[in-house]
Amino acid sequence: MFTLSWKRLGIVAGLSLSLFAAGCGSDDGGSATEDDAADNDGETNYGEEMDYSIVGIEPGAGVVQAAENATEEYDSLEGWEVQTSSSGAMATTLGEAIKNEEPIAVTGWSPHWKFAKYDLKYLEDPEGTFGEAETIDTMVREGLEEDMPEAYQVLDQFQWTPDDLEAVMLEVSEGAEPQEAAAEWIEENEDKVAEWTEGVEEVDGDEIELVYVEWDTEVASTNVVGNVLEDLGYDVTVSPLDNAVMWQAVANGEADGMVAAWLPATHGELYEEYKDDLVELGPNLEGAKIGLVVPEYMDIDSIEDLEPAN
Ligand code: PBE
């Protein structure tokens, strides 16, 4: 069993409290009926029903920044706000809106279990504010290759698919402990794991620290990689941090690595800031994406179909 580091958790605990409050508050917006919100054409004005508010996640997330940029760039989002909270609160608020068939728009990303659980769609983004297809990349600290060549090699060889990642995420979303969901996936996917550990010798309790953010994707991937390293004999600590702090911790060598760099756009600014002090090990997953996500039952296809607040 590996250790969850609590030493830097202050910031995360503070965030989850404020997100809980935000999650509760955002319920008010959904109570207007469709009739209340009909505009002159008799069409539904979803914006009014949604209180001109997009349900966001953690303030440091790239997708939140992109959504804020969208409220500046799209006339249809003039006067809209992005409510920050947490990934967990966003998922809860989404589930409640769907139960009541209310309109909702969330800062979404894939791979994510929400697409397996609900009928959802990305709103088209003609301005390209949310970027194109992304990869999730692995970054390690300088010197790791010399200090822990075995771990370096595993992190370098770690690569899987959106389906793999979604399988772990779905288990966790249904209540499994992340470590258990990771261990189960590893057991069922020996061939894939064997490719990551090919040519790697076992070690004897060397300490290694992986950092991540408590996004569903990163909870799943970090636990899987941590578990594989643990099975090789490492003493693994996984530490949840704020996004910017995660990048900084690997760049300044305080942490050994992370598998959570969304590129080129989502974490583009952080990448520019820290790339000179990091060792890049390339994509561990291809085919990731971020955007505004709404339920299929909403009768709109594009961000431009929404209506400004004034
Ligand atoms: N996410 C999940 C992150 C990257 C991974 C899309 C929420 C973000 O927006 O920064």
Coordinates of C-alpha atoms and ligand atoms in Angstrom, one line a residue:
M1 CA 0.0 0.0 0.0
F2 CA 1.4 3.4 -0.8
T3 CA 1.2 6.5 1.2
L4 CA -0.9 9.5 0.5
S5 CA 1.0 12.6 1.4
W6 CA -0.8 15.0 3.6
K7 CA 2.0 17.5 4.0
R8 CA 0.8 19.8 1.2
L9 CA -2.9 19.1 1.5
G10 CA -3.9 22.4 3.1
I11 CA -4.6 24.1 -0.2
V12 CA -6.6 21.2 -1.5
A13 CA -8.7 20.9 1.7
G14 CA -9.5 24.6 1.5
L15 CA -10.7 24.2 -2.1
S16 CA -13.0 21.3 -1.5
L17 CA -14.9 23.3 1.2
S18 CA -15.5 26.2 -1.1
L19 CA -16.5 23.9 -3.9
F20 CA -19.1 22.3 -1.7
A21 CA -20.6 25.7 -1.0
A22 CA -20.5 26.5 -4.7
G23 CA -22.1 23.2 -5.5
C24 CA -25.0 23.9 -3.2
G25 CA -25.5 27.4 -4.5
S26 CA -25.6 26.5 -8.1
D27 CA -28.8 24.6 -7.5
D28 CA -30.9 27.8 -7.5
G29 CA -30.4 28.4 -11.1
G30 CA -32.1 25.3 -12.3
S31 CA -35.5 25.9 -10.7
A32 CA -37.0 28.2 -13.4
T33 CA -39.4 26.3 -15.6
E34 CA -39.1 26.3 -19.4
D35 CA -42.1 28.7 -19.7
D36 CA -40.4 31.2 -17.4
A37 CA -37.4 31.2 -19.6
A38 CA -39.1 31.4 -23.0
D39 CA -37.9 34.3 -25.1
N40 CA -40.0 36.2 -27.7
D41 CA -39.8 33.4 -30.2
G42 CA -41.2 30.9 -27.7
E43 CA -37.8 29.2 -27.7
T44 CA -36.2 28.1 -24.5
N45 CA -33.6 30.5 -23.3
Y46 CA -31.3 28.1 -21.6
G47 CA -29.0 30.9 -20.3
E48 CA -31.7 32.3 -18.1
E49 CA -32.6 28.9 -16.8
M50 CA -28.9 28.3 -16.0
D51 CA -28.5 31.7 -14.4
Y52 CA -25.9 32.4 -17.1
S53 CA -23.5 30.2 -15.2
I54 CA -21.1 27.5 -16.3
V55 CA -20.4 24.8 -13.7
G56 CA -16.6 24.7 -13.4
I57 CA -14.1 22.7 -11.4
E58 CA -10.9 23.6 -9.5
P59 CA -9.8 27.2 -10.1
G60 CA -6.3 26.0 -11.3
A61 CA -7.6 23.8 -14.1
G62 CA -6.9 24.6 -17.7
V63 CA -10.4 23.9 -18.7
V64 CA -11.7 26.6 -16.3
Q65 CA -9.3 29.1 -17.7
A66 CA -10.5 28.2 -21.2
A67 CA -14.1 28.6 -20.2
E68 CA -13.3 32.0 -18.8
N69 CA -11.7 32.9 -22.1
A70 CA -14.8 31.7 -23.9
T71 CA -17.0 34.1 -21.9
E72 CA -14.8 36.9 -23.3
E73 CA -14.5 35.6 -26.8
Y74 CA -18.1 34.6 -27.6
D75 CA -20.9 37.2 -27.8
S76 CA -23.3 34.4 -26.9
L77 CA -21.6 34.1 -23.5
E78 CA -21.5 37.8 -22.7
G79 CA -22.4 38.3 -19.0
W80 CA -21.9 34.6 -18.2
E81 CA -19.8 33.4 -15.3
V82 CA -17.8 30.3 -14.6
Q83 CA -18.4 29.0 -11.1
T84 CA -15.4 27.2 -9.8
S85 CA -15.8 24.3 -7.4
S86 CA -14.2 20.9 -7.6
S87 CA -14.4 18.0 -10.0
G88 CA -16.5 16.1 -7.5
A89 CA -19.0 18.9 -7.0
M90 CA -19.2 19.4 -10.8
A91 CA -20.1 15.7 -11.2
T92 CA -22.7 15.9 -8.5
T93 CA -24.3 19.0 -9.9
L94 CA -24.3 17.4 -13.4
G95 CA -26.0 14.3 -12.0
E96 CA -28.7 16.3 -10.2
A97 CA -29.4 18.4 -13.3
I98 CA -29.8 15.3 -15.4
K99 CA -32.1 13.7 -12.9
N100 CA -34.4 16.7 -13.1
E101 CA -33.9 17.2 -16.9
E102 CA -32.6 20.7 -16.3
P103 CA -30.2 22.5 -18.6
I104 CA -26.6 22.6 -17.5
A105 CA -23.2 23.3 -19.0
V106 CA -20.1 22.0 -17.3
T107 CA -16.3 22.4 -18.0
G108 CA -15.8 18.9 -19.3
W109 CA -13.0 16.7 -20.5
S110 CA -12.4 13.2 -21.9
P111 CA -11.6 10.6 -21.2
H112 CA -14.1 10.8 -18.4
W113 CA -16.6 8.3 -16.9
K114 CA -19.5 10.9 -17.2
F115 CA -19.7 10.0 -20.9
A116 CA -20.3 6.3 -20.1
K117 CA -22.9 7.2 -17.4
Y118 CA -24.9 9.9 -19.1
D119 CA -25.9 11.0 -22.6
L120 CA -23.7 14.1 -23.1
K121 CA -22.3 16.1 -25.9
Y122 CA -19.5 18.7 -26.4
L123 CA -20.8 22.1 -27.6
E124 CA -19.1 23.0 -30.9
D125 CA -16.4 25.6 -30.4
P126 CA -16.0 27.5 -33.7
E127 CA -13.5 29.9 -32.1
G128 CA -11.3 27.1 -31.0
T129 CA -11.1 28.5 -27.5
F130 CA -10.8 25.0 -26.0
G131 CA -8.1 23.8 -28.4
E132 CA -7.9 20.7 -30.5
A133 CA -7.2 17.1 -29.5
E134 CA -4.8 16.8 -26.6
T135 CA -2.3 14.3 -25.2
I136 CA -1.6 13.6 -21.6
D137 CA 2.1 13.6 -21.1
T138 CA 4.5 12.4 -18.5
M139 CA 7.1 14.8 -16.9
V140 CA 9.8 13.9 -14.4
R141 CA 12.4 15.8 -12.5
E142 CA 15.9 16.4 -13.7
G143 CA 18.3 13.7 -12.4
L144 CA 15.6 11.0 -12.0
E145 CA 17.2 8.9 -14.8
E146 CA 20.5 8.7 -12.9
D147 CA 19.0 8.4 -9.4
M148 CA 16.2 5.9 -10.2
P149 CA 16.7 4.4 -13.6
E150 CA 14.1 1.7 -13.1
A151 CA 11.3 4.1 -12.2
Y152 CA 12.4 6.4 -15.0
Q153 CA 12.1 3.6 -17.4
V154 CA 8.6 2.6 -16.2
L155 CA 7.4 6.2 -16.4
D156 CA 9.0 6.5 -19.9
Q157 CA 7.3 3.2 -21.1
F158 CA 3.9 4.0 -19.5
Q159 CA 1.3 4.4 -22.2
W160 CA -2.4 3.4 -22.4
T161 CA -5.7 4.3 -24.1
P162 CA -8.7 6.4 -23.2
D163 CA -10.7 3.1 -22.8
D164 CA -8.1 1.8 -20.3
L165 CA -8.3 5.0 -18.3
E166 CA -12.1 5.2 -18.4
A167 CA -12.3 1.7 -17.1
V168 CA -10.4 2.7 -13.9
M169 CA -12.3 6.0 -13.6
L170 CA -15.7 4.3 -13.9
E171 CA -14.9 1.9 -11.0
V172 CA -13.8 4.8 -8.8
S173 CA -16.9 6.9 -9.7
E174 CA -19.0 3.9 -8.6
G175 CA -17.3 3.9 -5.2
A176 CA -14.2 1.8 -5.5
E177 CA -11.1 3.0 -3.7
P178 CA -8.7 4.4 -6.3
Q179 CA -5.9 2.0 -5.2
E180 CA -8.2 -1.0 -5.4
A181 CA -9.5 0.0 -8.8
A182 CA -5.9 0.5 -10.0
A183 CA -4.8 -2.9 -8.6
E184 CA -7.8 -4.6 -10.2
W185 CA -7.1 -3.0 -13.6
I186 CA -3.4 -4.1 -13.3
E187 CA -4.4 -7.7 -12.6
E188 CA -6.7 -7.7 -15.6
N189 CA -4.2 -6.1 -18.0
E190 CA -1.0 -8.0 -17.3
D191 CA 0.1 -7.8 -21.0
K192 CA -0.1 -4.0 -21.0
V193 CA 1.7 -3.6 -17.7
A194 CA 4.4 -6.0 -18.9
E195 CA 5.2 -3.6 -21.7
W196 CA 5.7 -0.8 -19.2
T197 CA 8.0 -2.9 -16.9
E198 CA 9.8 -4.6 -19.7
G199 CA 13.5 -4.8 -19.0
V200 CA 13.1 -3.2 -15.5
E201 CA 14.8 -4.7 -12.5
E202 CA 13.1 -4.8 -9.1
V203 CA 14.3 -2.4 -6.4
D204 CA 14.4 -2.6 -2.6
G205 CA 12.1 0.0 -1.1
D206 CA 13.5 3.2 -2.7
E207 CA 11.2 6.1 -2.0
I208 CA 9.5 7.9 -4.9
E209 CA 6.9 10.6 -5.0
L210 CA 4.4 11.2 -7.7
V211 CA 2.3 14.4 -7.7
Y212 CA -1.1 14.9 -9.3
V213 CA -4.3 16.9 -9.1
E214 CA -7.6 15.4 -7.9
W215 CA -9.2 15.3 -11.3
D216 CA -10.8 11.9 -12.0
T217 CA -8.4 11.2 -14.9
E218 CA -5.3 11.9 -12.8
V219 CA -6.6 10.0 -9.7
A220 CA -6.9 6.9 -11.9
S221 CA -3.6 7.2 -13.9
T222 CA -1.5 8.2 -10.9
N223 CA -2.8 5.3 -8.8
V224 CA -2.2 2.8 -11.6
V225 CA 1.4 4.0 -12.2
G226 CA 2.0 4.2 -8.5
N227 CA 0.8 0.7 -8.0
V228 CA 3.0 -0.7 -10.8
L229 CA 6.0 1.0 -9.2
E230 CA 5.0 -0.3 -5.8
D231 CA 4.9 -3.8 -7.2
L232 CA 8.5 -3.4 -8.4
G233 CA 9.6 -2.7 -4.9
Y234 CA 9.3 1.1 -4.6
D235 CA 8.0 2.9 -1.6
V236 CA 5.5 5.2 -3.4
T237 CA 3.9 8.4 -2.2
V238 CA 1.2 10.1 -4.2
S239 CA 0.5 13.7 -3.3
P240 CA -2.5 15.6 -4.5
L241 CA -1.7 19.3 -5.3
D242 CA -3.1 22.3 -7.0
N243 CA -2.3 22.3 -10.7
A244 CA 0.4 25.0 -10.7
V245 CA 2.0 23.6 -7.6
M246 CA 2.1 20.2 -9.2
W247 CA 4.1 21.5 -12.2
Q248 CA 6.4 23.5 -9.9
A249 CA 7.1 20.6 -7.6
V250 CA 8.5 18.5 -10.5
A251 CA 10.4 21.4 -12.0
N252 CA 12.1 22.2 -8.7
G253 CA 12.8 18.6 -8.0
E254 CA 10.7 18.4 -4.9
A255 CA 8.6 15.6 -6.5
D256 CA 9.9 12.9 -8.8
G257 CA 7.3 13.0 -11.5
M258 CA 3.7 13.3 -12.7
V259 CA 1.6 11.7 -15.5
A260 CA -0.9 14.7 -15.7
A261 CA 0.4 17.2 -18.2
W262 CA -2.4 18.1 -20.7
L263 CA -0.9 19.5 -23.9
P264 CA -0.5 21.4 -26.0
A265 CA -3.3 23.8 -24.9
T266 CA -4.8 23.0 -21.5
H267 CA -1.6 23.3 -19.6
G268 CA 0.2 25.3 -22.3
E269 CA 1.1 28.2 -20.0
L270 CA 2.4 26.1 -17.2
Y271 CA 4.4 24.1 -19.7
E272 CA 6.0 27.3 -21.1
E273 CA 6.9 28.4 -17.6
Y274 CA 8.5 25.1 -16.4
K275 CA 9.6 23.2 -19.5
D276 CA 13.3 24.2 -19.2
D277 CA 13.5 22.6 -15.7
L278 CA 11.6 19.4 -16.6
V279 CA 12.4 16.1 -18.4
E280 CA 9.6 15.3 -20.9
L281 CA 8.8 11.7 -21.4
G282 CA 6.1 12.2 -24.0
P283 CA 2.5 11.2 -24.2
N284 CA 1.1 8.5 -22.0
L285 CA -2.3 8.9 -23.6
E286 CA -3.6 10.2 -27.0
G287 CA -7.1 11.4 -27.8
A288 CA -7.9 13.6 -24.8
K289 CA -10.1 16.7 -25.1
I290 CA -11.6 19.5 -23.1
G291 CA -14.7 21.7 -23.8
L292 CA -18.2 22.8 -22.7
V293 CA -20.3 19.7 -22.1
V294 CA -24.1 19.6 -21.9
P295 CA -26.8 16.8 -21.7
E296 CA -28.0 15.5 -25.1
Y297 CA -31.5 16.6 -24.3
M298 CA -30.5 20.2 -24.6
D299 CA -31.6 21.5 -28.0
I300 CA -28.3 23.2 -28.9
D301 CA -25.1 22.2 -30.7
S302 CA -22.7 25.1 -30.4
I303 CA -21.5 27.6 -27.9
E304 CA -22.9 30.1 -30.3
D305 CA -26.4 28.8 -29.7
L306 CA -26.4 30.1 -26.1
E307 CA -27.7 33.5 -25.3
P308 CA -26.0 36.5 -23.7
A309 CA -27.1 37.7 -20.3
N310 CA -28.0 41.2 -21.5
Ligands
PBE1 N1 -8.7 18.5 -16.6 C1 -8.4 17.2 -16.4 C2 -7.5 19.3 -16.4 C3 -6.5 18.5 -17.0 C4 -6.9 17.1 -16.7 C5 -9.2 18.7 -18.0 C6 -9.8 18.9 -15.7 C7 -7.4 20.8 -16.6 O1 -8.4 21.3 -17.1 O2 -6.4 21.4 -16.3

